[in-house]
mmCIF file of C-alpha atoms in Angstrom:
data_model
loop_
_atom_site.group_PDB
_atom_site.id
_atom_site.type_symbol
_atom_site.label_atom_id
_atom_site.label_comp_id
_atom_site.label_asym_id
_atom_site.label_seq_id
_atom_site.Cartn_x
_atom_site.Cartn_y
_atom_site.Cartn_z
ATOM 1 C CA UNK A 1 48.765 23.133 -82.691
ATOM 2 C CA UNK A 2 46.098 20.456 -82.630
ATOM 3 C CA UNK A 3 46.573 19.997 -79.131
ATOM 4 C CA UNK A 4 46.439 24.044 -77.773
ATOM 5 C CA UNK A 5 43.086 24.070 -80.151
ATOM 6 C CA UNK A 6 41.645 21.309 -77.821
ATOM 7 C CA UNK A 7 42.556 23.108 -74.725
ATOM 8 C CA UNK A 8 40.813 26.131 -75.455
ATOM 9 C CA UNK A 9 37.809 24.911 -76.149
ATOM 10 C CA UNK A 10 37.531 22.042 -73.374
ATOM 11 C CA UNK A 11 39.104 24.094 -70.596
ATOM 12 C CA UNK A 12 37.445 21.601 -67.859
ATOM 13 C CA UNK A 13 39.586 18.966 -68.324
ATOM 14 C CA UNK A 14 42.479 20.500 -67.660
ATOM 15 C CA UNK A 15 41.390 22.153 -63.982
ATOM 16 C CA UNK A 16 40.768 20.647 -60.852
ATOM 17 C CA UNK A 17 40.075 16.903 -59.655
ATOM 18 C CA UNK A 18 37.606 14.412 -60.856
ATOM 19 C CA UNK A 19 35.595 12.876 -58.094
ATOM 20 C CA UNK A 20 37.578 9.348 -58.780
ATOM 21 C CA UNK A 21 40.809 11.094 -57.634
ATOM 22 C CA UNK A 22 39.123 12.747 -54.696
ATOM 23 C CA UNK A 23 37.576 9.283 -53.368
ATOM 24 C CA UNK A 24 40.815 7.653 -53.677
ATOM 25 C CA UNK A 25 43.009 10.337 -52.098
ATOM 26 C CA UNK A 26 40.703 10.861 -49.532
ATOM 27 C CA UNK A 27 41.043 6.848 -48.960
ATOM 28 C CA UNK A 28 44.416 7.194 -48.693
ATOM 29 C CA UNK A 29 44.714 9.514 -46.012
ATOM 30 C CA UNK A 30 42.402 7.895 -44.243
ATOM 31 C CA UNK A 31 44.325 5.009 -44.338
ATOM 32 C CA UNK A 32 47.321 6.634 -43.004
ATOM 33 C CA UNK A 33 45.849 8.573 -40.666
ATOM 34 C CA UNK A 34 44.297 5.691 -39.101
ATOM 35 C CA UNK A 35 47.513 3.473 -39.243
ATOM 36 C CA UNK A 36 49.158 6.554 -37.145
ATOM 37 C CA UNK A 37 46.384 6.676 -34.700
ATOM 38 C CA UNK A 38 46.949 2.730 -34.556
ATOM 39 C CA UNK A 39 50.652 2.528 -33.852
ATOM 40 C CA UNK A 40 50.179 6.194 -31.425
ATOM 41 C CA UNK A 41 47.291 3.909 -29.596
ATOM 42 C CA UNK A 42 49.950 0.808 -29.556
ATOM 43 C CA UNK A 43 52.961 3.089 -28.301
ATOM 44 C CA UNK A 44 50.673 4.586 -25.405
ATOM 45 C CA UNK A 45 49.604 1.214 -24.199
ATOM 46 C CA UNK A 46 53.377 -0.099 -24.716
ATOM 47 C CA UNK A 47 54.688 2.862 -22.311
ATOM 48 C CA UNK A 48 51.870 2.205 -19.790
ATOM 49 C CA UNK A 49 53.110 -1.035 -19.136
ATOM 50 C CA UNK A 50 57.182 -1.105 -19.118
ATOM 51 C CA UNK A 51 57.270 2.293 -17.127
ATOM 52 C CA UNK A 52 56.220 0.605 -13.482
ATOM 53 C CA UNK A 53 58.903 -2.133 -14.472
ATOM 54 C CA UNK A 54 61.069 0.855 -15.555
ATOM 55 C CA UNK A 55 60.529 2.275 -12.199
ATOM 56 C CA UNK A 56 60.911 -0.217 -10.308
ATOM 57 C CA UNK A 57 64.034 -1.601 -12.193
ATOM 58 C CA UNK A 58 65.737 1.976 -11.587
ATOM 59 C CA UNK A 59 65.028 1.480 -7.829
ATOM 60 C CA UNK A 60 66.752 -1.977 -7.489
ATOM 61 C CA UNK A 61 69.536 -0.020 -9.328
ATOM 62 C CA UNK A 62 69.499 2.835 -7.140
ATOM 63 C CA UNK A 63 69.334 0.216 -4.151
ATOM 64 C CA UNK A 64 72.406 -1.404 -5.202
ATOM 65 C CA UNK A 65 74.229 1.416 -5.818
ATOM 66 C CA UNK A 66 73.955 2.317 -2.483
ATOM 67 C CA UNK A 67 74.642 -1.214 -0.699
ATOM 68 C CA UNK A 68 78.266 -1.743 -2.824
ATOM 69 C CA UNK A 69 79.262 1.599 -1.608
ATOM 70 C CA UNK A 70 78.433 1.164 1.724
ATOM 71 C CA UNK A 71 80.167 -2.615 1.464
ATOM 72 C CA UNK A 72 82.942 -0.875 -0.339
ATOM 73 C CA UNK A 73 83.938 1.394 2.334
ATOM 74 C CA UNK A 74 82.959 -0.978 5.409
ATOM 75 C CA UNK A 75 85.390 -1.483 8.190
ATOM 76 C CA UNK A 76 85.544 -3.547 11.813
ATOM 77 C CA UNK A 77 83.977 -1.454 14.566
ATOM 78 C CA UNK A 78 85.934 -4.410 17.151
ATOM 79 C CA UNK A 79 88.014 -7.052 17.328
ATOM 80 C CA UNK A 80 84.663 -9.385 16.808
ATOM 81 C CA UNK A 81 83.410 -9.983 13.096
ATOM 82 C CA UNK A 82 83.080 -7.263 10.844
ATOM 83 C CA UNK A 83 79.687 -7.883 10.253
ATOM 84 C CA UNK A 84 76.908 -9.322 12.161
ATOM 85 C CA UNK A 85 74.136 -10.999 11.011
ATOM 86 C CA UNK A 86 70.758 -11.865 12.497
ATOM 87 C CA UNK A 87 68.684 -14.850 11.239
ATOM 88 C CA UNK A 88 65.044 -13.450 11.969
ATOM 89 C CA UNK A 89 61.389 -15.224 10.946
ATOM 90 C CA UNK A 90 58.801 -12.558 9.300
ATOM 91 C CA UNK A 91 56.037 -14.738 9.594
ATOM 92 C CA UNK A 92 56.724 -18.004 7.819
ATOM 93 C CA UNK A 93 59.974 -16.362 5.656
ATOM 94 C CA UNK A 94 63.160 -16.995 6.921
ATOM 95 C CA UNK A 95 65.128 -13.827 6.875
ATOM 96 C CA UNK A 96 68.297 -12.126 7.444
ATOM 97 C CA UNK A 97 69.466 -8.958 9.103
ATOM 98 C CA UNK A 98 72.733 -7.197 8.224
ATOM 99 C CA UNK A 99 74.822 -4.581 10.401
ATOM 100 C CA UNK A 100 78.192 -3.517 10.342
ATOM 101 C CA UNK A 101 80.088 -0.317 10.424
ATOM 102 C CA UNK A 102 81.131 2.101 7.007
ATOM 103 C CA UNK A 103 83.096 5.122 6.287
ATOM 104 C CA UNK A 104 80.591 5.901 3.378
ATOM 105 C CA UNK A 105 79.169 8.685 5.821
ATOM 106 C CA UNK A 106 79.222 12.590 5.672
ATOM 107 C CA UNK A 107 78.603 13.743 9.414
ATOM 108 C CA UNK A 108 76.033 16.403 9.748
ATOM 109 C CA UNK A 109 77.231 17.138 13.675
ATOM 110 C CA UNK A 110 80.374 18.478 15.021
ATOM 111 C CA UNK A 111 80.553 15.246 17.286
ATOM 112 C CA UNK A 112 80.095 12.966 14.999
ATOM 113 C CA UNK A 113 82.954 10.379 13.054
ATOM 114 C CA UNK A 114 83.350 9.807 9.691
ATOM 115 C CA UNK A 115 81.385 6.327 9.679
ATOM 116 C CA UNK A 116 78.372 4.987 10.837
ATOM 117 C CA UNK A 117 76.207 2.213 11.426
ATOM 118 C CA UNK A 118 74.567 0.181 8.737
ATOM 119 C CA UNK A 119 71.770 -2.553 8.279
ATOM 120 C CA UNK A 120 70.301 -3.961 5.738
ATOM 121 C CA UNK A 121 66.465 -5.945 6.577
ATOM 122 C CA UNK A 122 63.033 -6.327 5.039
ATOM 123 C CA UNK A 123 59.606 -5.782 6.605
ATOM 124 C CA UNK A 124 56.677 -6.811 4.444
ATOM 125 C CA UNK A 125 54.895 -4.063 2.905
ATOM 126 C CA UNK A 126 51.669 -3.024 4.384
ATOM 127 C CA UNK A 127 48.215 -3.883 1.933
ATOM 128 C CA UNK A 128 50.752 -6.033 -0.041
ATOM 129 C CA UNK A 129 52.183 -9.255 -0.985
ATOM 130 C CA UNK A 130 55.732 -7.623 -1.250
ATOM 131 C CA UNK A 131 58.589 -6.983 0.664
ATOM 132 C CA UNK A 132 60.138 -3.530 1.635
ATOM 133 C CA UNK A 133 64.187 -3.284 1.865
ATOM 134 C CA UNK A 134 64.895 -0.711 5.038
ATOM 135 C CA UNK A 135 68.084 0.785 5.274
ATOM 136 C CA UNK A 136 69.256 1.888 8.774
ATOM 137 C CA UNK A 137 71.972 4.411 9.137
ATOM 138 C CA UNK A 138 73.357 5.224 12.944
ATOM 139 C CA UNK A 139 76.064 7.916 13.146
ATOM 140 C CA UNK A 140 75.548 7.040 17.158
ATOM 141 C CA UNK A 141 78.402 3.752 17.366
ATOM 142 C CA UNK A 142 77.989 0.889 19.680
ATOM 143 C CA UNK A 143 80.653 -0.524 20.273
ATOM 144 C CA UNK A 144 79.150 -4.123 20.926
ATOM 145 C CA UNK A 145 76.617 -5.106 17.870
ATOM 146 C CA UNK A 146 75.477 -7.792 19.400
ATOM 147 C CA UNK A 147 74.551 -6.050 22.604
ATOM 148 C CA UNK A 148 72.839 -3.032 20.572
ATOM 149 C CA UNK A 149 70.550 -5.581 18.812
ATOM 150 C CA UNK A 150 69.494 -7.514 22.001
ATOM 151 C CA UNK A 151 68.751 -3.979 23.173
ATOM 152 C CA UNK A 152 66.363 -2.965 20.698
ATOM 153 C CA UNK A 153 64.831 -6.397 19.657
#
């Protein structure tokens, strides 16, 4: 009963928060808070960088994708080789041009066959130090490669 008697007649110390507790608390969440805005801030900057590489990963991916199933499903157009390279120069980089024939092809046209006419080169990128990889697709079959490249080089 000792202790109800003190209640009653000190009824302050029993209600609300001294202004220790409300310094401290009020350190604490801004502690937290800022350690939130901290990793938030670090996550951004994080996402900033590995989505171009992200990009740019899922491109090569896409890329390749496409070249097996066109290799997958290529064929000989003649008796010659199946494929026919070209060893070009883009300034001082030796490169390499790919063509050959593939039944990876949906024709559009009522005259057209059920493969086409691949290659595979690179032209340098314009304002840049890269590379671009060009895909050519022909539905329009010559039956000489070599001939159709002399043509249009």
């Amino acid at each position: 009963m000792n202790l109800s008697r003190t209640a009653r007649t000190c009824p302050s110390r029993r209600q609300g928060f001294t202004l220790i507790e409300l310094v401290i608390s009020s350190a604490l969440m801004a502690i937290i808070l800022g350690s939130a805005y901290v990793c938030l801030n670090a996550g951004m900057a994080t996402r900033k960088i590995v989505e171009p590489r992200t990009d740019m990963i899922q491109s090569a991916r896409t890329a390749l994708a496409l070249m097996s199933a066109d290799l997958k499903a290529a064929c000989a157009m003649s008796k010659g080789p199946p494929f026919l390279g070209t060893d070009l120069m883009l300034e001082t980089i030796e490169m390499d041009r790919l063509d050959f024939a593939t039944h990876h092809f949906s024709p559009r046209k009522p005259q057209e066959g059920d493969f086409c006419e691949m290659s595979y080169f690179l032209e340098r990128t314009p304002g840049s130090q890269g590379y671009t990889l060009w895909r050519r697709r022909s539905a329009d079959l010559a039956m000489d490669l070599c001939k159709r490249r002399a043509n249009s080089s």
